[in-house]
Short mmCIF file of C-alpha atoms in Angstrom, two decimals:
data_model
loop_
_atom_site.label_atom_id
_atom_site.label_comp_id
_atom_site.label_asym_id
_atom_site.label_seq_id
_atom_site.Cartn_x
_atom_site.Cartn_y
_atom_site.Cartn_z
CA MET A 1 -10.31 69.51 -0.29
CA TRP A 2 -7.85 69.29 2.59
CA CYS A 3 -5.18 71.91 3.21
CA SER A 4 -2.08 69.97 4.25
CA ARG A 5 -1.71 71.94 7.51
CA MET A 6 -5.35 71.41 8.43
CA ALA A 7 -5.08 67.77 7.43
CA LEU A 8 -2.05 67.21 9.65
CA ARG A 9 -3.78 68.71 12.68
CA ARG A 10 -6.88 66.62 12.01
CA LEU A 11 -4.88 63.41 11.54
CA GLN A 12 -2.98 64.05 14.77
CA LYS A 13 -6.29 64.42 16.62
CA ILE A 14 -7.94 61.32 15.14
CA ALA A 15 -4.90 59.08 15.53
CA VAL A 16 -6.24 55.67 16.48
CA THR A 17 -6.80 55.46 20.24
CA PRO A 18 -3.90 53.78 22.04
CA LEU A 19 -4.43 50.59 24.02
CA ASN A 20 -4.52 51.12 27.78
CA ILE A 21 -1.92 48.86 29.40
CA THR A 22 -1.13 51.06 32.40
CA GLY A 23 -0.20 49.05 35.45
CA VAL A 24 0.36 45.76 33.65
CA LEU A 25 3.47 43.84 34.62
CA THR A 26 6.37 43.89 32.17
CA SER A 27 6.02 40.20 31.37
CA ASN A 28 2.33 40.66 30.63
CA ILE A 29 3.12 43.66 28.44
CA GLN A 30 5.64 41.64 26.49
CA ARG A 31 3.13 38.80 26.14
CA GLU A 32 0.49 41.29 25.00
CA MET A 33 2.89 42.82 22.48
CA SER A 34 3.81 39.44 21.01
CA THR A 35 0.18 38.84 20.07
CA LEU A 36 -0.29 42.21 18.39
CA PRO A 37 -0.47 42.41 14.59
CA ARG A 38 2.94 42.57 12.93
CA ILE A 39 3.60 45.26 10.37
CA TYR A 40 6.59 46.20 8.25
CA VAL A 41 7.37 49.77 7.27
CA THR A 42 9.51 49.89 4.14
CA ARG A 43 11.03 53.32 4.74
CA GLN A 44 11.91 55.70 7.56
CA ILE A 45 8.75 57.73 7.09
CA PRO A 46 8.36 61.26 8.55
CA PRO A 47 8.08 61.41 12.35
CA GLU A 48 4.35 62.06 12.72
CA GLY A 49 3.47 58.72 11.14
CA LEU A 50 5.98 56.76 13.22
CA LYS A 51 4.71 58.50 16.36
CA ILE A 52 1.16 57.37 15.62
CA LEU A 53 2.29 53.77 15.15
CA ARG A 54 4.42 53.75 18.29
CA GLU A 55 1.85 55.38 20.53
CA SER A 56 -1.11 53.34 19.29
CA GLY A 57 -0.10 50.28 21.29
CA GLN A 58 -1.93 48.24 18.65
CA VAL A 59 0.90 46.89 16.52
CA GLN A 60 4.42 45.63 16.69
CA PHE A 61 6.38 47.02 13.81
CA GLU A 62 9.75 46.84 12.15
CA LEU A 63 11.04 49.33 9.63
CA TRP A 64 13.80 49.79 7.10
CA ASN A 65 15.57 52.55 8.99
CA SER A 66 16.76 54.65 6.08
CA ASP A 67 15.32 57.48 4.04
CA ASP A 68 18.25 57.62 1.62
CA ILE A 69 18.31 54.07 0.27
CA PRO A 70 15.20 51.98 -0.51
CA VAL A 71 15.01 48.60 1.14
CA PRO A 72 16.73 46.03 -1.11
CA ARG A 73 14.27 43.70 -2.79
CA LYS A 74 15.80 40.57 -1.25
CA GLU A 75 15.57 42.11 2.22
CA LEU A 76 12.00 43.22 1.60
CA LEU A 77 10.90 39.75 0.55
CA GLN A 78 12.35 38.37 3.79
CA LYS A 79 10.90 41.03 6.08
CA VAL A 80 7.32 40.79 4.83
CA LYS A 81 6.98 37.09 5.67
CA GLY A 82 4.01 36.60 7.95
CA VAL A 83 3.16 40.29 8.43
CA ASP A 84 -0.42 41.41 8.98
CA GLY A 85 0.10 44.88 7.53
CA LEU A 86 2.52 46.70 5.25
CA LEU A 87 3.24 50.43 5.03
CA CYS A 88 5.13 51.25 1.84
CA THR A 89 6.10 54.13 -0.41
CA LEU A 90 6.01 54.42 -4.20
CA THR A 91 9.55 53.03 -4.52
CA GLU A 92 8.46 49.51 -3.57
CA LYS A 93 6.88 47.28 -6.22
CA ILE A 94 4.03 45.38 -4.60
CA ASP A 95 3.45 42.46 -6.94
CA ALA A 96 2.57 38.76 -6.87
CA GLU A 97 6.10 37.80 -5.82
CA LEU A 98 6.00 40.04 -2.76
CA LEU A 99 2.45 39.09 -1.83
CA ASP A 100 3.33 35.40 -2.09
CA ALA A 101 6.33 36.03 0.16
CA ALA A 102 4.14 37.84 2.69
CA GLY A 103 1.65 35.00 2.87
CA PRO A 104 -2.00 34.82 3.91
CA ASN A 105 -1.67 36.92 7.07
CA LEU A 106 -1.33 40.14 5.05
CA LYS A 107 -4.69 41.88 5.19
CA VAL A 108 -3.88 45.59 4.89
CA LEU A 109 -1.53 47.62 2.70
CA SER A 110 -1.06 51.34 3.24
CA THR A 111 0.96 53.34 0.72
CA MET A 112 2.32 56.79 1.53
CA SER A 113 1.47 58.10 -1.92
CA VAL A 114 -1.43 59.36 -3.95
CA GLY A 115 -0.36 57.32 -6.98
CA PHE A 116 -0.69 53.55 -6.98
CA ASP A 117 0.96 52.42 -10.21
CA HIS A 118 3.54 50.59 -8.05
CA LEU A 119 0.77 48.28 -6.78
CA SER A 120 -0.50 45.19 -8.61
CA LEU A 121 -4.16 45.94 -8.00
CA ASP A 122 -5.43 42.70 -9.53
CA GLU A 123 -3.21 40.65 -7.22
CA LEU A 124 -4.27 42.65 -4.17
CA LYS A 125 -7.93 42.33 -5.07
CA LYS A 126 -7.60 38.58 -5.65
CA ARG A 127 -6.18 38.19 -2.14
CA GLY A 128 -8.76 40.46 -0.50
CA ILE A 129 -6.11 42.90 0.76
CA ARG A 130 -7.41 46.37 1.62
CA ILE A 131 -5.47 49.40 0.36
CA GLY A 132 -5.04 52.78 1.99
CA TYR A 133 -3.46 55.72 0.19
CA THR A 134 -2.86 59.44 0.74
CA PRO A 135 -4.72 61.68 -1.73
CA GLU A 136 -5.75 65.30 -1.14
CA VAL A 137 -3.21 66.12 1.60
CA LEU A 138 -0.54 66.83 -1.02
CA THR A 139 -2.70 68.92 -3.35
CA ASP A 140 -1.38 72.30 -2.20
CA ALA A 141 2.27 71.30 -2.25
CA VAL A 142 2.06 69.74 -5.72
CA ALA A 143 0.17 72.74 -7.11
CA GLU A 144 2.76 75.16 -5.69
CA LEU A 145 5.65 73.18 -7.14
CA THR A 146 3.94 72.92 -10.52
CA VAL A 147 3.57 76.70 -10.69
CA ALA A 148 7.20 77.15 -9.60
CA LEU A 149 8.40 74.70 -12.25
CA LEU A 150 6.27 76.36 -14.92
CA LEU A 151 7.72 79.78 -14.12
CA ALA A 152 11.29 78.48 -13.85
CA THR A 153 10.93 76.87 -17.29
CA SER A 154 9.06 79.61 -19.12
CA ARG A 155 11.22 82.44 -17.74
CA ARG A 156 14.43 80.39 -18.09
CA LEU A 157 15.50 80.82 -14.48
CA ILE A 158 17.89 77.85 -14.38
CA GLU A 159 19.66 79.12 -17.50
CA ALA A 160 19.83 82.62 -16.05
CA THR A 161 21.31 81.43 -12.75
CA HIS A 162 23.96 79.46 -14.64
CA GLU A 163 24.88 82.47 -16.77
CA ALA A 164 25.18 84.70 -13.70
CA LYS A 165 27.45 82.17 -11.94
CA THR A 166 29.70 81.36 -14.90
CA GLY A 167 30.44 84.79 -16.32
CA GLY A 168 27.82 84.91 -19.04
CA TRP A 169 26.25 88.04 -17.54
CA GLY A 170 27.70 90.79 -19.67
CA THR A 171 26.19 93.95 -21.07
CA TRP A 172 22.40 94.29 -21.23
CA ARG A 173 20.97 92.73 -24.39
CA THR A 174 17.51 93.23 -25.86
CA LEU A 175 16.52 89.58 -26.30
CA TRP A 176 18.91 87.75 -23.99
CA LEU A 177 17.18 85.05 -21.89
CA CYS A 178 13.72 86.16 -22.95
CA GLY A 179 10.92 83.77 -22.05
CA TYR A 180 7.14 83.55 -22.18
CA GLU A 181 4.54 85.29 -19.99
CA LEU A 182 1.41 83.87 -18.44
CA ALA A 183 -0.53 87.09 -18.98
CA ASN A 184 -3.14 86.69 -21.76
CA SER A 185 -2.14 83.06 -22.29
CA THR A 186 -4.13 79.84 -22.60
CA VAL A 187 -3.31 77.22 -19.99
CA GLY A 188 -4.24 73.61 -20.75
CA ILE A 189 -4.66 70.88 -18.15
CA LEU A 190 -4.43 67.20 -19.08
CA GLY A 191 -6.47 65.41 -16.41
CA LEU A 192 -8.63 67.75 -14.35
CA GLY A 193 -8.73 66.68 -10.72
CA ARG A 194 -8.04 68.36 -7.38
CA ILE A 195 -4.45 69.17 -8.32
CA GLY A 196 -5.38 70.56 -11.73
CA VAL A 197 -7.94 72.87 -10.13
CA ALA A 198 -5.44 73.97 -7.47
CA ILE A 199 -2.87 74.78 -10.17
CA ALA A 200 -5.38 76.88 -12.11
CA GLU A 201 -6.43 78.73 -8.95
CA ARG A 202 -2.81 79.73 -8.36
CA LEU A 203 -2.24 80.74 -11.99
CA ALA A 204 -5.40 82.84 -12.35
CA PRO A 205 -3.88 85.95 -10.65
CA PHE A 206 -1.23 85.98 -13.40
CA LYS A 207 -3.99 87.24 -15.75
CA VAL A 208 -4.32 83.97 -17.66
CA LYS A 209 -6.84 84.55 -20.47
CA LYS A 210 -8.31 81.07 -20.64
CA PHE A 211 -8.19 77.64 -18.99
CA ILE A 212 -8.94 74.54 -21.04
CA TYR A 213 -8.79 70.87 -20.13
CA THR A 214 -9.34 67.37 -21.40
CA ASP A 215 -10.15 64.20 -19.51
CA VAL A 216 -11.88 60.90 -20.11
CA ALA A 217 -15.13 62.87 -19.86
CA PRO A 218 -16.17 66.45 -19.07
CA ARG A 219 -15.97 67.34 -15.38
CA PRO A 220 -18.34 70.31 -15.13
CA GLU A 221 -18.36 70.58 -11.34
CA LEU A 222 -14.58 70.90 -11.09
CA ALA A 223 -14.31 72.96 -14.27
CA SER A 224 -16.83 75.52 -13.03
CA ALA A 225 -14.55 76.35 -10.09
CA ILE A 226 -11.91 77.67 -12.50
CA ASN A 227 -14.12 78.54 -15.47
CA ALA A 228 -12.35 75.97 -17.63
CA GLU A 229 -13.57 74.78 -21.02
CA TYR A 230 -13.59 71.10 -21.98
CA VAL A 231 -11.82 70.43 -25.30
CA SER A 232 -10.59 67.44 -27.24
CA PHE A 233 -7.08 66.09 -26.80
CA ASP A 234 -6.01 67.56 -30.14
CA GLU A 235 -7.47 70.98 -29.31
CA LEU A 236 -5.69 70.93 -25.96
CA ALA A 237 -2.41 70.51 -27.82
CA LYS A 238 -3.19 73.16 -30.43
CA GLN A 239 -4.50 75.87 -28.12
CA SER A 240 -2.30 75.60 -25.02
CA ASP A 241 0.51 78.10 -24.44
CA PHE A 242 1.25 76.19 -21.25
CA LEU A 243 0.27 72.53 -20.89
CA ALA A 244 0.26 70.98 -17.41
CA VAL A 245 -0.04 67.20 -17.14
CA CYS A 246 -2.01 66.13 -14.06
CA CYS A 247 -3.43 62.74 -15.06
CA ALA A 248 -2.86 59.41 -13.34
CA LEU A 249 -0.70 56.76 -14.97
CA THR A 250 -2.97 54.03 -16.35
CA PRO A 251 -2.72 51.68 -19.34
CA GLU A 252 -4.72 54.30 -21.26
CA THR A 253 -2.43 57.22 -20.37
CA LYS A 254 0.91 55.44 -20.71
CA GLU A 255 3.07 57.60 -23.04
CA ILE A 256 0.01 59.60 -24.07
CA CYS A 257 2.32 62.62 -24.32
CA ASN A 258 4.22 61.62 -27.44
CA LYS A 259 5.09 62.97 -30.88
CA ASN A 260 1.41 63.03 -31.78
CA LEU A 261 0.84 65.59 -28.99
CA PHE A 262 4.08 67.54 -29.39
CA SER A 263 3.67 67.89 -33.18
CA LYS A 264 0.37 69.71 -32.65
CA MET A 265 1.66 72.11 -29.99
CA LYS A 266 2.79 75.67 -30.65
CA LYS A 267 6.50 76.32 -31.10
CA THR A 268 6.21 78.78 -28.21
CA SER A 269 4.46 76.37 -25.84
CA ILE A 270 5.74 75.12 -22.48
CA PHE A 271 5.11 71.51 -21.38
CA ILE A 272 4.99 70.70 -17.64
CA ASN A 273 4.67 67.25 -16.04
CA THR A 274 4.30 66.73 -12.29
CA SER A 275 2.11 63.61 -12.50
CA ARG A 276 3.97 60.43 -13.48
CA GLY A 277 6.94 59.97 -15.77
CA GLY A 278 5.29 57.09 -17.59
CA VAL A 279 2.72 59.35 -19.27
CA VAL A 280 5.49 60.86 -21.41
CA ASN A 281 7.47 59.29 -24.23
CA GLN A 282 10.82 60.85 -23.33
CA GLU A 283 12.45 60.13 -26.69
CA ASP A 284 9.65 62.03 -28.44
CA LEU A 285 9.95 64.85 -25.90
CA TYR A 286 13.69 65.12 -26.52
CA GLU A 287 13.04 65.33 -30.26
CA ALA A 288 10.41 68.05 -29.79
CA LEU A 289 12.68 70.11 -27.55
CA SER A 290 15.90 69.69 -29.53
CA THR A 291 14.27 70.59 -32.85
CA GLY A 292 12.33 73.57 -31.53
CA GLN A 293 8.93 71.94 -31.97
CA ILE A 294 8.07 73.25 -28.49
CA ALA A 295 9.82 75.95 -26.49
CA GLY A 296 10.52 74.19 -23.24
CA ALA A 297 9.62 71.48 -20.75
CA GLY A 298 9.65 71.19 -16.98
CA LEU A 299 9.62 67.69 -15.47
CA ASP A 300 9.34 66.63 -11.85
CA VAL A 301 8.88 62.98 -12.82
CA THR A 302 10.78 60.76 -15.26
CA VAL A 303 11.37 57.16 -16.31
CA PRO A 304 13.36 55.81 -14.65
CA GLU A 305 13.77 57.60 -11.35
CA PRO A 306 16.40 58.73 -10.75
CA LEU A 307 17.04 59.65 -14.38
CA PRO A 308 20.63 58.72 -15.35
CA THR A 309 22.86 61.79 -15.45
CA ASN A 310 23.90 60.97 -19.03
CA HIS A 311 20.31 61.03 -20.29
CA PRO A 312 19.93 63.23 -23.40
CA LEU A 313 17.27 65.40 -21.73
CA PHE A 314 19.90 66.70 -19.31
CA THR A 315 21.86 68.13 -22.25
CA LEU A 316 19.07 70.53 -23.19
CA LYS A 317 18.96 74.07 -21.85
CA ASN A 318 15.22 74.24 -22.45
CA CYS A 319 14.44 71.25 -20.23
CA VAL A 320 14.24 71.71 -16.45
CA ILE A 321 14.29 68.43 -14.51
CA LEU A 322 13.58 68.11 -10.80
CA PRO A 323 14.04 64.94 -8.69
CA HIS A 324 10.35 64.21 -7.95
CA ILE A 325 9.88 66.76 -5.18
CA ALA A 326 6.33 68.01 -5.84
CA SER A 327 5.03 66.95 -2.42
CA ALA A 328 8.29 67.77 -0.63
CA SER A 329 7.19 70.19 2.07
CA TYR A 330 7.58 69.31 5.74
CA THR A 331 3.88 69.83 6.44
CA THR A 332 2.70 67.72 3.52
CA ARG A 333 5.07 64.81 4.09
CA ASP A 334 4.11 64.68 7.78
CA ALA A 335 0.43 64.74 6.78
CA MET A 336 1.03 61.92 4.29
CA SER A 337 2.81 59.75 6.86
CA SER A 338 0.09 60.42 9.45
CA LEU A 339 -2.64 59.47 7.00
CA ALA A 340 -0.77 56.32 5.93
CA ALA A 341 -0.30 55.25 9.57
CA ASN A 342 -3.95 55.89 10.46
CA ASN A 343 -5.15 54.06 7.36
CA LEU A 344 -3.08 51.03 8.33
CA LEU A 345 -4.26 50.94 11.94
CA LEU A 346 -7.91 51.38 11.03
CA GLY A 347 -7.66 48.69 8.37
CA LEU A 348 -6.13 46.23 10.83
CA ARG A 349 -9.05 46.88 13.19
CA GLY A 350 -11.51 46.13 10.42
CA GLN A 351 -12.76 49.73 10.41
CA PRO A 352 -13.23 52.11 7.45
CA MET A 353 -9.97 53.78 6.46
CA ILE A 354 -9.79 57.55 6.15
CA LYS A 355 -8.73 57.17 2.52
CA GLU A 356 -9.23 53.71 1.04
CA LEU A 357 -8.72 52.66 -2.56
CA LYS A 358 -11.79 50.65 -3.45
CA LEU A 359 -11.08 47.77 -5.82
#
C-alpha cells in the first residue's frame, strides 16, 4: 500500500526520462515537436502532473485550462480528434461517441481517478485502447475523510455548529445534541479493499468492539489485518452500528443500498458512503432518515454531482453531505496527477504502466 507522500516522491523520481534535444536548432526542435504524439488533457490537473508532461519532451499536449468548469462536451469531441493519448478525470464520460470522434490514433487513456465507471470499458477493449488509473495513492486521504465524516455525522457536529452560530446555544441540557459513540460498537464495511482496511485501522483506537464486512467473497488476507469477520449482506445490515460503504460501482452494486438494507439496520445506526453515489438509492435513504429508520447518514458522493440544492436530502438535519472531497488533500491530488501523467507517457511508449486497468 502506498502512502500518498511516499507515492508522490516516488512518482517524481520515476517520471519518464525526458528527450535530450540540447543544442538542436529551433527549427529542428519545432519539427521534432510536430511529430511527437498528441495528447489532450481534459482538466487543469495539479501541477506535478503537468510538470511531468511538459518536461518529458515526449508529447505535445493541449489542455482545458480550467479546474472550475469541466470541458463542454462539444468542445471535448472537437479536441480529441486525432489524439494519440487522453488524460481525463471522472467528470468526462468516455463512451463510443467520444472514441469515434477521437479516431484510430487513440491508443492510451489515463484517468486521474481510482474509479472507472465513467469509462465504457467494452468500447475501450474493442478498440484495443490501454487504460491507466490511479488507485492506492488516495487510500490515506479517503480513509481520513471517511472517519471525519463518520464522526461529524454520529456526533452531530454540523448541527452543533449551526446552533452555536444562530443562537440555539442556550442553557446546558441533558440530552441536547447527543450522538453515538464508537466505543464498544460494531463497524461494518461493505466492500473490503485497501480503503476499507485503512478506515478500520484508523477507527480501531476508538475502542471499536468488532469489525465485520461483506464482499463478493471472503477476503481473509485483508480481513486478518483488522481482525474483521466475514458476514452476509443481511447480517452486515443487522449488526452494524456504523456502516461504511467502500465498494466499487458495478452493475451488481448499483443501488445495492436501498430500502432492503435500511429496513434491516438498527434505528441507532449511522450510514456512511464515500465510494460512489450510484450504490445508494437516494429516495430510499431519504425515507429511512426522515422516518427514523436509521439515525443518520454521511455522504461524500451523490447522484447527480453536484446534488441540486433543492434535493430533499439537504432538508434533513441527520444527513451530512460533502461535495466529493474524499481525496482532496494537496499531497494526494499531486500524487494522482503524477501517476496519471506517468501512466500516459509509459503507455504511449508501449511500456508497462505503473497502474494499468487490465481488460
